[in-house]
Amino acid sequence: MTFAIHTLELGPMENFVYLIHDLSSNRAAVVDPAWEVPQLVKLAKKQNIEITDVLLTHSHHDHINGLNELLETYDAEIHLLKSEAQFWDHDLEKPTIHYGGDRLEIGKTSIEILHTPGHTPGSACYHLDGNLITGDTLFLFGCGRCDFDGGNPEQMYHSLKKLGSELNPETIIHPGHNYAHKCSSTMAEQLEGNPFMQINDLDKFIDYRMHQHDLERETPYSPIVL
Ligand SMILES: [Fe+2]
């Protein structure tokens, strides 16, 4: 393994902020810098890590509200998908715009960017050697809401189907919020116990996501079979 993934749970919405640490170079990428940035900086300094990159899963406030503060300490390059940059319509100083399927390298660590729209038009998951950082696309035994501005349950259905069918079942899922009874899971476990991964009919999925789910279930989510 060329990297380690450090997980911080920060802020009032139980966000997970990840530090992808390339062990060969001691460079790191932060996924979704938000909330208590000093904690992130403290962790990086303690481990002698230089944060050189920021990867955004999407542009919602609870995933980006530490961006400016982080950039005061580190001159990091910001990566996001083109469709999210258009949706966000925010002035970033030097963003690197990507398309689904692009790869980026942090030292010897190669990261594939997957376009998984549904929660927002340009939501991204980051795939690296058996690990998937999912933002608000896939939660453990849940998925991101699709009723906010830019949300689309039909796109979410297809994004989740694609992840479930294309990724190795052993892939470790690292979600964007701590909404379950544990912090990470495997794709196999999600295919089995996540209701959103079980529905194989688009109309049923849309009805469940937009109407039923929030009436029936509350956090912490646990495995269920519909
Ligand atoms: Fe979000």
Coordinates of C-alpha atoms and ligand atoms in Angstrom, one line a residue:
M1 CA 0.0 0.0 0.0
T2 CA 1.4 3.4 -1.0
F3 CA -0.9 5.4 1.3
A4 CA -2.7 5.7 4.6
I5 CA -6.1 7.2 5.0
H6 CA -6.6 9.2 8.2
T7 CA -10.2 10.0 9.2
L8 CA -11.3 12.9 11.3
E9 CA -14.9 13.4 12.3
L10 CA -15.6 17.1 12.6
G11 CA -18.4 19.6 13.0
P12 CA -22.0 19.5 14.2
M13 CA -23.1 17.4 11.2
E14 CA -20.8 14.5 11.8
N15 CA -18.7 15.1 8.7
F16 CA -15.8 12.8 7.9
V17 CA -12.8 14.7 6.6
Y18 CA -10.1 12.4 5.1
L19 CA -6.4 12.9 4.7
I20 CA -5.0 10.6 2.0
H21 CA -1.3 10.4 3.0
D22 CA 1.1 9.2 0.3
L23 CA 3.8 7.4 2.3
S24 CA 6.6 7.7 -0.3
S25 CA 6.5 11.5 -0.4
N26 CA 4.7 12.5 2.8
R27 CA 2.4 14.6 0.6
A28 CA -1.3 14.4 1.3
A29 CA -4.7 15.3 -0.2
V30 CA -7.5 16.5 2.0
V31 CA -11.0 15.3 1.0
D32 CA -13.6 17.9 1.8
P33 CA -11.9 20.4 4.2
A34 CA -14.5 21.6 6.6
W35 CA -15.2 22.6 10.2
E36 CA -12.2 22.5 12.6
V37 CA -9.3 23.1 10.3
P38 CA -6.8 23.5 13.1
Q39 CA -7.4 19.8 14.0
L40 CA -6.5 18.9 10.4
V41 CA -3.4 21.0 10.4
K42 CA -2.4 19.6 13.8
L43 CA -2.7 16.1 12.5
A44 CA -0.7 16.9 9.3
K45 CA 2.1 18.6 11.3
K46 CA 2.3 15.8 13.8
Q47 CA 2.8 13.3 11.1
N48 CA 5.1 15.6 9.1
I49 CA 2.8 15.6 6.2
E50 CA 2.6 18.4 3.6
I51 CA -0.9 19.0 2.3
T52 CA -0.5 19.7 -1.4
D53 CA -4.0 18.9 -2.8
V54 CA -7.7 19.2 -1.9
L55 CA -10.3 16.9 -3.4
L56 CA -13.9 18.0 -3.3
T57 CA -16.7 15.4 -3.3
H58 CA -19.2 18.2 -3.8
S59 CA -19.7 21.9 -3.0
H60 CA -22.2 21.9 -0.1
H61 CA -21.2 24.2 2.7
D62 CA -20.6 21.4 5.3
H63 CA -18.0 19.9 3.0
I64 CA -16.1 23.1 1.9
N65 CA -16.4 25.5 4.8
G66 CA -12.7 25.0 5.8
L67 CA -11.3 25.5 2.4
N68 CA -10.2 29.2 2.7
E69 CA -8.7 28.6 6.2
L70 CA -6.8 25.6 5.0
L71 CA -5.4 27.6 2.0
E72 CA -4.0 30.1 4.5
T73 CA -1.6 27.4 5.7
Y74 CA -1.1 25.3 2.6
D75 CA -0.8 26.4 -1.0
A76 CA -2.9 23.4 -2.2
E77 CA -4.3 22.6 -5.6
I78 CA -8.1 22.1 -5.6
H79 CA -9.6 19.3 -7.6
L80 CA -13.3 19.0 -8.6
L81 CA -15.4 17.9 -11.5
K82 CA -16.4 20.4 -14.2
S83 CA -20.1 19.9 -13.6
E84 CA -19.7 20.7 -9.9
A85 CA -17.7 23.8 -10.6
Q86 CA -20.5 24.9 -12.9
F87 CA -23.2 24.1 -10.3
W88 CA -21.3 25.8 -7.5
D89 CA -20.4 28.9 -9.6
H90 CA -17.8 30.0 -7.1
D91 CA -14.6 31.9 -7.7
L92 CA -11.7 29.5 -6.9
E93 CA -8.2 30.8 -7.4
K94 CA -6.6 27.8 -9.1
P95 CA -8.9 24.9 -9.4
T96 CA -8.0 21.8 -11.4
I97 CA -11.1 20.8 -13.3
H98 CA -11.7 17.1 -14.0
Y99 CA -14.0 14.8 -15.8
G100 CA -15.2 11.4 -14.6
G101 CA -12.6 8.7 -15.1
D102 CA -9.6 11.1 -14.7
R103 CA -6.7 10.1 -12.5
L104 CA -4.5 12.2 -10.3
E105 CA -1.3 11.3 -8.6
I106 CA -0.2 12.2 -5.1
G107 CA 3.4 11.0 -5.0
K108 CA 3.1 7.3 -5.8
T109 CA -0.6 7.1 -5.0
S110 CA -3.0 7.0 -7.9
I111 CA -6.5 8.2 -7.4
E112 CA -9.4 7.8 -9.9
I113 CA -12.2 10.3 -9.9
L114 CA -15.6 8.9 -10.5
H115 CA -18.5 11.1 -11.5
T116 CA -21.5 10.1 -9.4
P117 CA -24.3 12.7 -9.8
G118 CA -27.5 12.5 -7.8
H119 CA -26.8 14.4 -4.6
T120 CA -25.4 17.3 -6.7
P121 CA -24.8 17.4 -10.5
G122 CA -21.0 17.1 -10.1
S123 CA -20.7 14.8 -7.0
A124 CA -17.5 12.8 -7.1
C125 CA -16.2 9.6 -5.5
Y126 CA -12.5 9.0 -5.1
H127 CA -11.3 5.5 -5.8
L128 CA -7.8 4.4 -4.7
D129 CA -6.6 0.8 -4.4
G130 CA -9.5 -0.9 -2.8
N131 CA -10.9 2.2 -1.1
L132 CA -13.8 4.5 -2.2
I133 CA -14.4 7.9 -0.6
T134 CA -18.0 8.5 -1.3
G135 CA -18.9 12.0 0.0
D136 CA -22.7 12.3 0.2
T137 CA -23.4 9.8 -2.7
L138 CA -23.2 6.6 -0.6
F139 CA -23.5 6.5 3.2
L140 CA -23.3 3.3 5.2
F141 CA -26.8 1.8 4.9
G142 CA -28.0 5.1 3.4
C143 CA -27.4 7.6 0.6
G144 CA -27.4 11.3 0.1
R145 CA -30.6 13.3 -0.2
C146 CA -31.8 14.2 -3.7
D147 CA -34.3 16.9 -2.8
F148 CA -31.9 19.9 -2.4
D149 CA -31.1 22.2 -5.3
G150 CA -29.2 20.2 -7.9
G151 CA -30.3 16.9 -6.5
N152 CA -31.7 14.2 -8.9
P153 CA -32.9 10.8 -7.7
E154 CA -32.8 9.3 -11.1
Q155 CA -29.2 10.1 -11.5
M156 CA -28.5 8.8 -7.9
Y157 CA -30.1 5.5 -8.9
H158 CA -27.8 5.1 -11.8
S159 CA -24.7 6.3 -9.9
L160 CA -25.3 3.7 -7.1
K161 CA -26.0 0.9 -9.6
K162 CA -22.8 1.7 -11.4
L163 CA -20.7 1.7 -8.2
G164 CA -22.3 -1.5 -7.0
S165 CA -21.8 -3.3 -10.3
E166 CA -18.3 -2.0 -11.2
L167 CA -16.4 -2.0 -8.0
N168 CA -14.9 -5.0 -6.3
P169 CA -17.2 -6.2 -3.4
E170 CA -14.2 -6.0 -1.1
T171 CA -13.8 -2.2 -1.7
I172 CA -13.8 -0.3 1.6
I173 CA -16.4 2.5 1.7
H174 CA -15.5 5.7 3.4
P175 CA -18.6 7.9 3.6
G176 CA -19.0 11.7 4.0
H177 CA -20.9 11.6 7.3
N178 CA -20.9 9.4 10.3
Y179 CA -24.6 8.3 10.0
A180 CA -24.2 4.7 11.0
H181 CA -23.0 2.6 13.9
K182 CA -19.5 2.4 12.4
C183 CA -17.2 4.5 10.2
S184 CA -16.5 2.3 7.2
S185 CA -17.9 -0.8 5.5
T186 CA -17.4 -2.9 2.3
M187 CA -19.3 -2.7 -0.9
A188 CA -20.4 -6.3 -0.3
E189 CA -22.0 -5.3 3.0
Q190 CA -23.7 -2.3 1.4
L191 CA -25.1 -4.4 -1.5
E192 CA -26.6 -6.7 1.1
G193 CA -27.8 -4.2 3.8
N194 CA -28.2 -0.8 2.2
P195 CA -31.8 -0.3 1.0
F196 CA -30.7 2.0 -1.7
M197 CA -28.5 -0.6 -3.2
Q198 CA -31.2 -3.2 -3.1
I199 CA -33.9 -1.5 -5.2
N200 CA -33.7 -2.5 -8.8
D201 CA -36.6 -0.4 -10.2
L202 CA -36.1 3.3 -11.0
D203 CA -39.6 4.4 -10.0
K204 CA -39.5 2.5 -6.7
F205 CA -36.1 4.0 -6.0
I206 CA -37.3 7.6 -6.6
D207 CA -40.4 7.1 -4.4
Y208 CA -38.3 5.5 -1.6
R209 CA -35.6 8.3 -1.8
M210 CA -38.0 11.2 -2.1
H211 CA -40.9 10.1 0.1
Q212 CA -40.6 6.9 2.1
H213 CA -37.0 6.7 3.5
D214 CA -37.1 9.7 5.8
L215 CA -40.4 8.7 7.3
E216 CA -39.2 5.2 8.0
R217 CA -35.6 5.4 9.0
E218 CA -33.4 7.5 11.3
T219 CA -29.8 7.6 12.1
P220 CA -27.7 5.8 13.1
Y221 CA -28.5 3.6 10.1
S222 CA -28.0 -0.1 10.4
P223 CA -28.4 -2.9 7.8
I224 CA -31.9 -3.7 6.6
V225 CA -33.4 -5.9 3.9
L226 CA -36.4 -4.2 2.2
Ligands
FE1 FE -24.1 17.4 0.7

